[in-house]
PDB file of C-alpha atoms in Angstrom:
ATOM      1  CA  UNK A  10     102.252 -99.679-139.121  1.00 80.00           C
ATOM      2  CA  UNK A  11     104.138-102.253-141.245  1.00 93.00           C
ATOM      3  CA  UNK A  12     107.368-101.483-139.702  1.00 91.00           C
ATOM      4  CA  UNK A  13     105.963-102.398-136.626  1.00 93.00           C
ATOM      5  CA  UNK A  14     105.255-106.223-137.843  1.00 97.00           C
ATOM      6  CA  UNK A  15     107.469-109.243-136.768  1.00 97.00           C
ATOM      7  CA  UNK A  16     109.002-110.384-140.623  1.00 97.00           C
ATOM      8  CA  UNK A  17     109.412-113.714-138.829  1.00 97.00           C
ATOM      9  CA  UNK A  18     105.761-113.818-138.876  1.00 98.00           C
ATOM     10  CA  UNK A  19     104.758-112.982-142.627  1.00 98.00           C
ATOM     11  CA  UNK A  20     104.644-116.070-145.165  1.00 98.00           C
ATOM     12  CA  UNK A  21     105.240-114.191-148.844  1.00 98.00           C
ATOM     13  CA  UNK A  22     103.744-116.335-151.776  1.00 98.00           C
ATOM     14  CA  UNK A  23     103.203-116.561-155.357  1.00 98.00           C
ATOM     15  CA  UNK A  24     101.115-118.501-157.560  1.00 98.00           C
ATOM     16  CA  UNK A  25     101.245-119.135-161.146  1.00 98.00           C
ATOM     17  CA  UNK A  26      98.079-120.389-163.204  1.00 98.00           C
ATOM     18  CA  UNK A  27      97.413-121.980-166.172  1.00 98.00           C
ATOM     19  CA  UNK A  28      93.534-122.913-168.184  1.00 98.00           C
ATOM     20  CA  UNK A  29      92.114-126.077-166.767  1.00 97.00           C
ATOM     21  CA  UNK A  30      92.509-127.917-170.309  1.00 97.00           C
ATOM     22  CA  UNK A  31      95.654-126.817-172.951  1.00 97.00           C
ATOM     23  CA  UNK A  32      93.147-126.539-175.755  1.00 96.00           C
ATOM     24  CA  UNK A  33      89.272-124.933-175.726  1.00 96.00           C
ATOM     25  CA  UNK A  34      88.078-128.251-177.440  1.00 96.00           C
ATOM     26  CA  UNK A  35      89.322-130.529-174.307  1.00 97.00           C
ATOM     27  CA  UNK A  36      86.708-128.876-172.302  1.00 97.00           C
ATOM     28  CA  UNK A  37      83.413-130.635-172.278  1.00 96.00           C
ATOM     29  CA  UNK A  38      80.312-128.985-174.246  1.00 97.00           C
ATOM     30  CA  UNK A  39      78.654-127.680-171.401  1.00 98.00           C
ATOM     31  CA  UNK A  40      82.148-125.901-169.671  1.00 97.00           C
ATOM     32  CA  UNK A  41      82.696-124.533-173.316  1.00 97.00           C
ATOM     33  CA  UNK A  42      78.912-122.971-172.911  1.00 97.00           C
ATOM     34  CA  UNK A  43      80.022-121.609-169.378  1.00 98.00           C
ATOM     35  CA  UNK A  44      83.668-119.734-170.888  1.00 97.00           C
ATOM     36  CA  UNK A  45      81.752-118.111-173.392  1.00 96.00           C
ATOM     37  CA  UNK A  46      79.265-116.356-171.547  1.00 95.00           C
ATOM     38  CA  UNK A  47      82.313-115.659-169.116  1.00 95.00           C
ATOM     39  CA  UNK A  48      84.410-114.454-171.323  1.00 94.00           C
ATOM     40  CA  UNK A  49      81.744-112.520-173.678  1.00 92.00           C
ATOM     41  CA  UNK A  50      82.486-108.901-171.964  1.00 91.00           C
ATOM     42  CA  UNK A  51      86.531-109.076-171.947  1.00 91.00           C
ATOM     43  CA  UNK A  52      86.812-110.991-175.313  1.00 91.00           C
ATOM     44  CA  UNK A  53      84.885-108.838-177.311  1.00 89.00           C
ATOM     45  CA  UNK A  54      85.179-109.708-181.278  1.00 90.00           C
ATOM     46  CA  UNK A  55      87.681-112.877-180.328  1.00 93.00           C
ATOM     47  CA  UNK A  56      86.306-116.031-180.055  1.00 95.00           C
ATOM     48  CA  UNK A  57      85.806-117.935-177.314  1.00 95.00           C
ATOM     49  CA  UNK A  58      88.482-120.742-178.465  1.00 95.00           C
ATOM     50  CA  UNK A  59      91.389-117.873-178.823  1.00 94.00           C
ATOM     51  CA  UNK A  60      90.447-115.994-175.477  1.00 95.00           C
ATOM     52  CA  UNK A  61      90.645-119.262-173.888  1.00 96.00           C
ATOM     53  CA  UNK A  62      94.425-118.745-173.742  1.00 94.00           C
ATOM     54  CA  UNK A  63      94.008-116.466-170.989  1.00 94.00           C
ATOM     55  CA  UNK A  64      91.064-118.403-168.928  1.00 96.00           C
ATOM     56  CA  UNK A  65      94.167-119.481-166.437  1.00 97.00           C
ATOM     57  CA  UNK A  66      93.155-116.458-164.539  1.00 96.00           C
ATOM     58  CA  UNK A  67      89.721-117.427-163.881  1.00 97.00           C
ATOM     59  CA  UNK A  68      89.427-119.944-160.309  1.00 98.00           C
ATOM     60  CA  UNK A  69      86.862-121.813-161.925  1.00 98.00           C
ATOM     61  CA  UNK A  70      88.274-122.318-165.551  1.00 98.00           C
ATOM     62  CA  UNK A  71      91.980-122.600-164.569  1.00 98.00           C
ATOM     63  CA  UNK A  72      94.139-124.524-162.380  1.00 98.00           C
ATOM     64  CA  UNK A  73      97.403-123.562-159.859  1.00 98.00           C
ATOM     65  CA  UNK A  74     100.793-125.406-160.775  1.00 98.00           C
ATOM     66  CA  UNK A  75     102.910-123.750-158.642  1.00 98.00           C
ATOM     67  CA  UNK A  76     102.991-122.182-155.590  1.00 98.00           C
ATOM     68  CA  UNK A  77     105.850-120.491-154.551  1.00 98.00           C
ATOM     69  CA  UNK A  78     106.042-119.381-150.824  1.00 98.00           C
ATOM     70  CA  UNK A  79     109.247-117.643-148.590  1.00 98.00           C
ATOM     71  CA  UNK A  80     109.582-116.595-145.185  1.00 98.00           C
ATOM     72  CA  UNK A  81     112.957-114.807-142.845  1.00 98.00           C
ATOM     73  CA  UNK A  82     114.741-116.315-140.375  1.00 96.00           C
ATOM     74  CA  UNK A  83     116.461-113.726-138.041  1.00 95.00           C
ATOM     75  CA  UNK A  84     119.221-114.737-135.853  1.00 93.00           C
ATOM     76  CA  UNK A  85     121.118-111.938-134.464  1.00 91.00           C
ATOM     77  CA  UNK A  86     122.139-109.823-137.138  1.00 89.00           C
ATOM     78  CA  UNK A  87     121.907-112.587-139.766  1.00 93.00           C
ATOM     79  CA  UNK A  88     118.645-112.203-142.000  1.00 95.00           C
ATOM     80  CA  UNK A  89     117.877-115.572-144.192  1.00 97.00           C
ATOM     81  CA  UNK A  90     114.988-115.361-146.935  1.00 98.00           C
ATOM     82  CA  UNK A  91     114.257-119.105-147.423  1.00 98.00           C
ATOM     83  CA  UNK A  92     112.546-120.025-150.548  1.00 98.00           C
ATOM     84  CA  UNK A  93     110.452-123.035-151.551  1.00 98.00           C
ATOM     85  CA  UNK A  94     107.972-124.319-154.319  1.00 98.00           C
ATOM     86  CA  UNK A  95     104.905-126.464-154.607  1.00 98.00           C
ATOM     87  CA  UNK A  96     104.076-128.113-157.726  1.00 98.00           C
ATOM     88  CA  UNK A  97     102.749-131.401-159.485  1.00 97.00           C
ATOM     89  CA  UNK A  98      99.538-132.293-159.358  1.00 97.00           C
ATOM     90  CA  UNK A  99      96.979-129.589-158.375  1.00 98.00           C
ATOM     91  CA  UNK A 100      95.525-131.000-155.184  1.00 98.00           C
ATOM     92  CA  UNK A 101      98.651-132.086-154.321  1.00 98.00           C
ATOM     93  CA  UNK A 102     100.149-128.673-154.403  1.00 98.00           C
ATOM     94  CA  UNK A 103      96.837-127.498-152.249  1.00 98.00           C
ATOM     95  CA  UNK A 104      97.506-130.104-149.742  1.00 98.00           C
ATOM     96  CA  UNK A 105     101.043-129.229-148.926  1.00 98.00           C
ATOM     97  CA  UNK A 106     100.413-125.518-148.735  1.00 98.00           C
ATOM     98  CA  UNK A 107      97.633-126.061-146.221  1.00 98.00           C
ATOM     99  CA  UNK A 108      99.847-128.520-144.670  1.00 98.00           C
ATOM    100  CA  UNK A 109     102.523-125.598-144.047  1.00 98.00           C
ATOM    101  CA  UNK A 110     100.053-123.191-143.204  1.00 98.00           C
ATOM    102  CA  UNK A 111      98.501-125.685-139.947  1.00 97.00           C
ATOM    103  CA  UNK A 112     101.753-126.734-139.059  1.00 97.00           C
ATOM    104  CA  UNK A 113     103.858-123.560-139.071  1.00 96.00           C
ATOM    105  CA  UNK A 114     101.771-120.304-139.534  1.00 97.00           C
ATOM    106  CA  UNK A 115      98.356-120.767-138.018  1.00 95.00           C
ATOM    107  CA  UNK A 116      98.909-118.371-134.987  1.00 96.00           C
ATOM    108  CA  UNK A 117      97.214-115.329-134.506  1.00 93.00           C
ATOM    109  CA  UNK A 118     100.301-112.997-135.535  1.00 96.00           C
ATOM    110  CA  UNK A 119     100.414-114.767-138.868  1.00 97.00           C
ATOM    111  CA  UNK A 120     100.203-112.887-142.147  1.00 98.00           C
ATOM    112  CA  UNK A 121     100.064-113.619-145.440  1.00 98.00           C
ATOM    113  CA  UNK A 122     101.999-111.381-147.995  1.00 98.00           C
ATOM    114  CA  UNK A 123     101.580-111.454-151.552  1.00 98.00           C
ATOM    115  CA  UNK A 124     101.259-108.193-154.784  1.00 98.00           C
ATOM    116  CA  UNK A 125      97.426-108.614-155.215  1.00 97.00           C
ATOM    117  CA  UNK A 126      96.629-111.262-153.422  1.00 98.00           C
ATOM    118  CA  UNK A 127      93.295-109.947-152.225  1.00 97.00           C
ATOM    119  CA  UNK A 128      92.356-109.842-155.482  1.00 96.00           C
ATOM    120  CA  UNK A 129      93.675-112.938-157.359  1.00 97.00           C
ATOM    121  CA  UNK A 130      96.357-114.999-154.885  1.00 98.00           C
ATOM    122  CA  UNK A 131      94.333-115.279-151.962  1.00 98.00           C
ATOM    123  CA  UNK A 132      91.051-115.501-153.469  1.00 98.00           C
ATOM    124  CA  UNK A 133      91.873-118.563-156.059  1.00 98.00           C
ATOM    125  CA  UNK A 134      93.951-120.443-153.973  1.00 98.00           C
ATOM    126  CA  UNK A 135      90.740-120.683-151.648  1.00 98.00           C
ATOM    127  CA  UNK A 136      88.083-121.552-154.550  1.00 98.00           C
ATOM    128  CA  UNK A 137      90.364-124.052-155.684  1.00 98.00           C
ATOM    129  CA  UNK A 138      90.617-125.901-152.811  1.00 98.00           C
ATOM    130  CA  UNK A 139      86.643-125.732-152.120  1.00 98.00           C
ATOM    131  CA  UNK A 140      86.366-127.241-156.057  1.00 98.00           C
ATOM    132  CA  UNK A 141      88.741-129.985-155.014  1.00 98.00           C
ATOM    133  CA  UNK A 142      86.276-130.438-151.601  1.00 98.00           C
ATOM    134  CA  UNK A 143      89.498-129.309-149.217  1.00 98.00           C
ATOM    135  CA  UNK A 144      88.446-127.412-145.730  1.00 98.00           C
ATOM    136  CA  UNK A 145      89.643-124.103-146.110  1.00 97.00           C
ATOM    137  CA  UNK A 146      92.987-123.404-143.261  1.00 97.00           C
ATOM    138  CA  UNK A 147      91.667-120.643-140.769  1.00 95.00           C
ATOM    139  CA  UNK A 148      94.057-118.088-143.028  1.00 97.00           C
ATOM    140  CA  UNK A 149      92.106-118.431-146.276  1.00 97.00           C
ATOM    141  CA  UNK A 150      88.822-118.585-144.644  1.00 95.00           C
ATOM    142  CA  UNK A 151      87.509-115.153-144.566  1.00 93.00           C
ATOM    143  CA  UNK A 152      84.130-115.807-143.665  1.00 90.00           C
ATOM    144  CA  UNK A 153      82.286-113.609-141.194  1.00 87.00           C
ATOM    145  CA  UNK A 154      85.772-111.810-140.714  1.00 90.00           C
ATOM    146  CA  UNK A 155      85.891-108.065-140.351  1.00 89.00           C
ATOM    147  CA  UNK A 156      88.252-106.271-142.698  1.00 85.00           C
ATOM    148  CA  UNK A 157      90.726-105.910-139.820  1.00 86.00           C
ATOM    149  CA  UNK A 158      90.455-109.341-138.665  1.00 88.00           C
ATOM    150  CA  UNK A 159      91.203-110.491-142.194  1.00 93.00           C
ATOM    151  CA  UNK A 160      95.276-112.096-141.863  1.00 95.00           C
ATOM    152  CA  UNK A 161      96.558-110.941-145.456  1.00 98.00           C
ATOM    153  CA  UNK A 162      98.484-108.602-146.629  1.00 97.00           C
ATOM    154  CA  UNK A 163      98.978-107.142-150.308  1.00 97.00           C
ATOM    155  CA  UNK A 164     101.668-104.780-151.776  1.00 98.00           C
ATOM    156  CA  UNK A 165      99.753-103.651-154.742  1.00 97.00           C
ATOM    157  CA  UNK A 166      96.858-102.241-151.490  1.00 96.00           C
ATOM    158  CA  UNK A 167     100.045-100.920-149.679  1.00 96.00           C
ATOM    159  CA  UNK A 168     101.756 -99.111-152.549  1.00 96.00           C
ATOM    160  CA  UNK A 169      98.029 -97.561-152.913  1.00 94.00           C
ATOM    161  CA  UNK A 170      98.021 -95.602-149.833  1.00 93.00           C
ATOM    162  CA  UNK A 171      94.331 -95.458-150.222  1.00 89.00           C
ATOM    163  CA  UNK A 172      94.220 -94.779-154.024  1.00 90.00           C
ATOM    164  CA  UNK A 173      92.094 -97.683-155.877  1.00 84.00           C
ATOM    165  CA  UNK A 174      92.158 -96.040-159.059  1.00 83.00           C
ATOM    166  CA  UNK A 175      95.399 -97.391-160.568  1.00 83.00           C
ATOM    167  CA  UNK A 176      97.013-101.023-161.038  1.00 92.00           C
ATOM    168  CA  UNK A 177     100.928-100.872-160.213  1.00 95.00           C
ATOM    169  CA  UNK A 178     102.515-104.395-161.370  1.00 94.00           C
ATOM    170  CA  UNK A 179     105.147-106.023-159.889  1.00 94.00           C
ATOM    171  CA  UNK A 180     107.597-105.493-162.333  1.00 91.00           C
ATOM    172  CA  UNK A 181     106.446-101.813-162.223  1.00 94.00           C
ATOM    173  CA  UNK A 182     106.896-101.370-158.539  1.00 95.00           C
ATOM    174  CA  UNK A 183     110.130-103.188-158.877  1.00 94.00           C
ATOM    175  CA  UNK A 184     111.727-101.168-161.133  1.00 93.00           C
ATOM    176  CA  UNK A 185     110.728 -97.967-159.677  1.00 96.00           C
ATOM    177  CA  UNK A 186     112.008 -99.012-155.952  1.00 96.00           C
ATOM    178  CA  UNK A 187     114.982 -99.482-157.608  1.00 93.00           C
ATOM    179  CA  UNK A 188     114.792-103.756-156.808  1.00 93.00           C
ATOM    180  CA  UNK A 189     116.296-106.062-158.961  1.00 79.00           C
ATOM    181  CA  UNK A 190     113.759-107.422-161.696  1.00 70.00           C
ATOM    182  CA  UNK A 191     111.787-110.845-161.229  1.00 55.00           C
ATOM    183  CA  UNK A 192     111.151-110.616-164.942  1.00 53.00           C
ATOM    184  CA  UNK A 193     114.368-111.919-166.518  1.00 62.00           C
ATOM    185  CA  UNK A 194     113.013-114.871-168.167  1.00 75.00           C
ATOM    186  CA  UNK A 195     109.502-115.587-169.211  1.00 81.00           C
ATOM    187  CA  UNK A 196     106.292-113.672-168.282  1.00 81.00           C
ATOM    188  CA  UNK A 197     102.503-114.072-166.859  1.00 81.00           C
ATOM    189  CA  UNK A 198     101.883-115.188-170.644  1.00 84.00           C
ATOM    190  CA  UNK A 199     103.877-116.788-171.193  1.00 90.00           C
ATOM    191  CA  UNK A 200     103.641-119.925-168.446  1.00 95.00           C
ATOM    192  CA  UNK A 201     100.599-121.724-170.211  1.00 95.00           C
ATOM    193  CA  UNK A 202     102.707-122.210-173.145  1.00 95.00           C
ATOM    194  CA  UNK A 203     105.719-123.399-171.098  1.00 96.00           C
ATOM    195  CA  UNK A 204     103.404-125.983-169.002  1.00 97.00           C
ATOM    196  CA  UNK A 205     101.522-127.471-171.777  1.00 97.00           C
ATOM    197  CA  UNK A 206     103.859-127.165-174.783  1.00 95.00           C
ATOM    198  CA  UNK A 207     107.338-127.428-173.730  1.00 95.00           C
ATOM    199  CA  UNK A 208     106.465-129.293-169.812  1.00 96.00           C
ATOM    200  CA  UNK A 209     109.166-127.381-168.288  1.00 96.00           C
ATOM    201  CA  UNK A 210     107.562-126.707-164.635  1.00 97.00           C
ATOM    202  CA  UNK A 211     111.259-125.842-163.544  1.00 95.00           C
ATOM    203  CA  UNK A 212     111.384-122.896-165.764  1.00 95.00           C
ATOM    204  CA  UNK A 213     108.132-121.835-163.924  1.00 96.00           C
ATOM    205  CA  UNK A 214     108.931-122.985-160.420  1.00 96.00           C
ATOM    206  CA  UNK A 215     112.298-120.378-161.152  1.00 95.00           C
ATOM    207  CA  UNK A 216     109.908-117.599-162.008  1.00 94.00           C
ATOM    208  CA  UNK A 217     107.291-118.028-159.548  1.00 96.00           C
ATOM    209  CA  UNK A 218     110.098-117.820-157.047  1.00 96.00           C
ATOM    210  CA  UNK A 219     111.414-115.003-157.978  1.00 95.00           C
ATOM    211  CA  UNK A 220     108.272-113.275-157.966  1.00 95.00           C
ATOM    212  CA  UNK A 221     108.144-114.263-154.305  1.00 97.00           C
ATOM    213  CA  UNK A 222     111.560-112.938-153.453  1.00 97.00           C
ATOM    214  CA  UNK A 223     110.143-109.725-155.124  1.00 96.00           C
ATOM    215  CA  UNK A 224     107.277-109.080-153.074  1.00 98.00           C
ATOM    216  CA  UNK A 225     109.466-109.503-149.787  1.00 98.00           C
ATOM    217  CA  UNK A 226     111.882-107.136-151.114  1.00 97.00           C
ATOM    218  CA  UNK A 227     108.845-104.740-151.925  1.00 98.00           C
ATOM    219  CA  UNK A 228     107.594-105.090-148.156  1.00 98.00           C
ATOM    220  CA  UNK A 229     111.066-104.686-146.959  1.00 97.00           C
ATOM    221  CA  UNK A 230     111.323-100.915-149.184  1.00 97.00           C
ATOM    222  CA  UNK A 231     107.881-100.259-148.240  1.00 97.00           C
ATOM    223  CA  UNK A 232     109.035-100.739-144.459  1.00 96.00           C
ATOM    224  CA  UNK A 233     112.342 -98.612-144.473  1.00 95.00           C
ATOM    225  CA  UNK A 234     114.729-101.336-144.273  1.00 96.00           C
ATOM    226  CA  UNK A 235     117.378-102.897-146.555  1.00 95.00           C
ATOM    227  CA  UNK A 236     116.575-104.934-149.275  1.00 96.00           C
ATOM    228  CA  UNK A 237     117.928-108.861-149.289  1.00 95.00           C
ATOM    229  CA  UNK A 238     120.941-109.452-151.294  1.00 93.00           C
ATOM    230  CA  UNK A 239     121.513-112.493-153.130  1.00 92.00           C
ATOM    231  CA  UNK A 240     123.200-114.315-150.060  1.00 93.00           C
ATOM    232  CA  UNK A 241     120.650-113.683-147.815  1.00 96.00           C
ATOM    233  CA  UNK A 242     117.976-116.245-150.023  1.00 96.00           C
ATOM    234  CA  UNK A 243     118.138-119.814-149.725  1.00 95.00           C
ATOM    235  CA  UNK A 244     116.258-122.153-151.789  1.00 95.00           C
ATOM    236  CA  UNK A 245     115.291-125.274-149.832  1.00 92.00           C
TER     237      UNK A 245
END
């Protein structure tokens, strides 16, 4: 039971994506082959060069810029929610976050917490790093694990209760738990646009963050307890 887990012990996370290149005609000829017979099923009748708006979400024609991560620090009756960001250059960003996960949740009792991360977080932060040649950490490396041996865990799977016929999103789930909204500024469409045309990673670093906040204050509903109020997070 998730009430029965040590918060101390969970690292919540975030990413946000963008396509590899800002425009379909940066990508070499062959790579612009490869995205359209990847893309031919979900495009449909739009063309390769317009879907490729949306090719942020694919591991091997996108890239991470940001990734957001938080974790609680219990003393007493004092809860803390600290809050920090990676960002710049990709393998740089994949560097530090494997840095953090060696150096400060590599145990055993470690978990990793993020709203469908064993579909998309999880999953892309670990074929990114293997296209940028960087040994998977013990966490993302799910080889020859059972399912129960496997150290993640996902709100979207938990708010399922066994149900795998419906997508909740996070701004769904949110709203319906009654938890303040993440979505107060842009959206998952809208942070291509804000990296490439306007450069303003702070404006994503902000949202990617909150999203993390959100997915601890999911957990926390999901477990029973109190939700975090604003001056229990601490950006560092």
């Amino acid at each position: 039971m998730i009430s029965k887990l040590n918060l101390e012990d969970i690292l919540f996370l975030d990413i946000e994506t963008v396509p590899e290149t800002q425009r379909f005609s940066e990508l070499d000829e062959t790579k612009q082959q490869l995205w359209e017979l990847k893309s031919q099923y979900q495009r449909g009748d739009v063309s390769a060069e317009v879907f490729y708006e949306r090719a942020g979400i694919w591991a091997e024609f996108g890239k991470i810029v940001c990734i957001s991560v938080g974790y609680f620090n219990i003393q007493g009756d004092i809860r803390t929610f600290r809050v920090t960001s990676f960002y710049g250059e990709e393998i740089k960003i994949l560097k530090d976050f494997k840095n953090l996960l060696l150096s400060h949740f590599s145990q055993a009792k470690h978990l990793l917490c993020a709203h469908n991360g064993k579909e998309f977080d999880f999953p892309y932060i670990a074929r990114r790093m293997i296209i940028h040649n960087i040994e998977l950490p013990y966490k993302l490396n799910l080889f020859g694990k059972k399912p129960w041996e496997v150290p993640h865990l996902d709100t979207l799977e938990l708010w399922k209760f066994g149900d795998y016929k419906t997508y909740t999103s996070l701004k769904l789930l949110t709203n319906v738990l009654n938890i303040p909204s993440p979505k107060d500024d842009i959206d998952g469409s809208d942070v291509a646009r804000v990296y490439y045309e306007e450069q303003d990673i702070d404006r994503i670093i902000t949202y990617c963050e909150k999203d993390t906040i959100a997915v601890a204050q999911i957990f926390l509903r999901l477990r029973g307890d109190d939700i975090l109020d604003e001056s229990d997070i601490k950006h560092i």
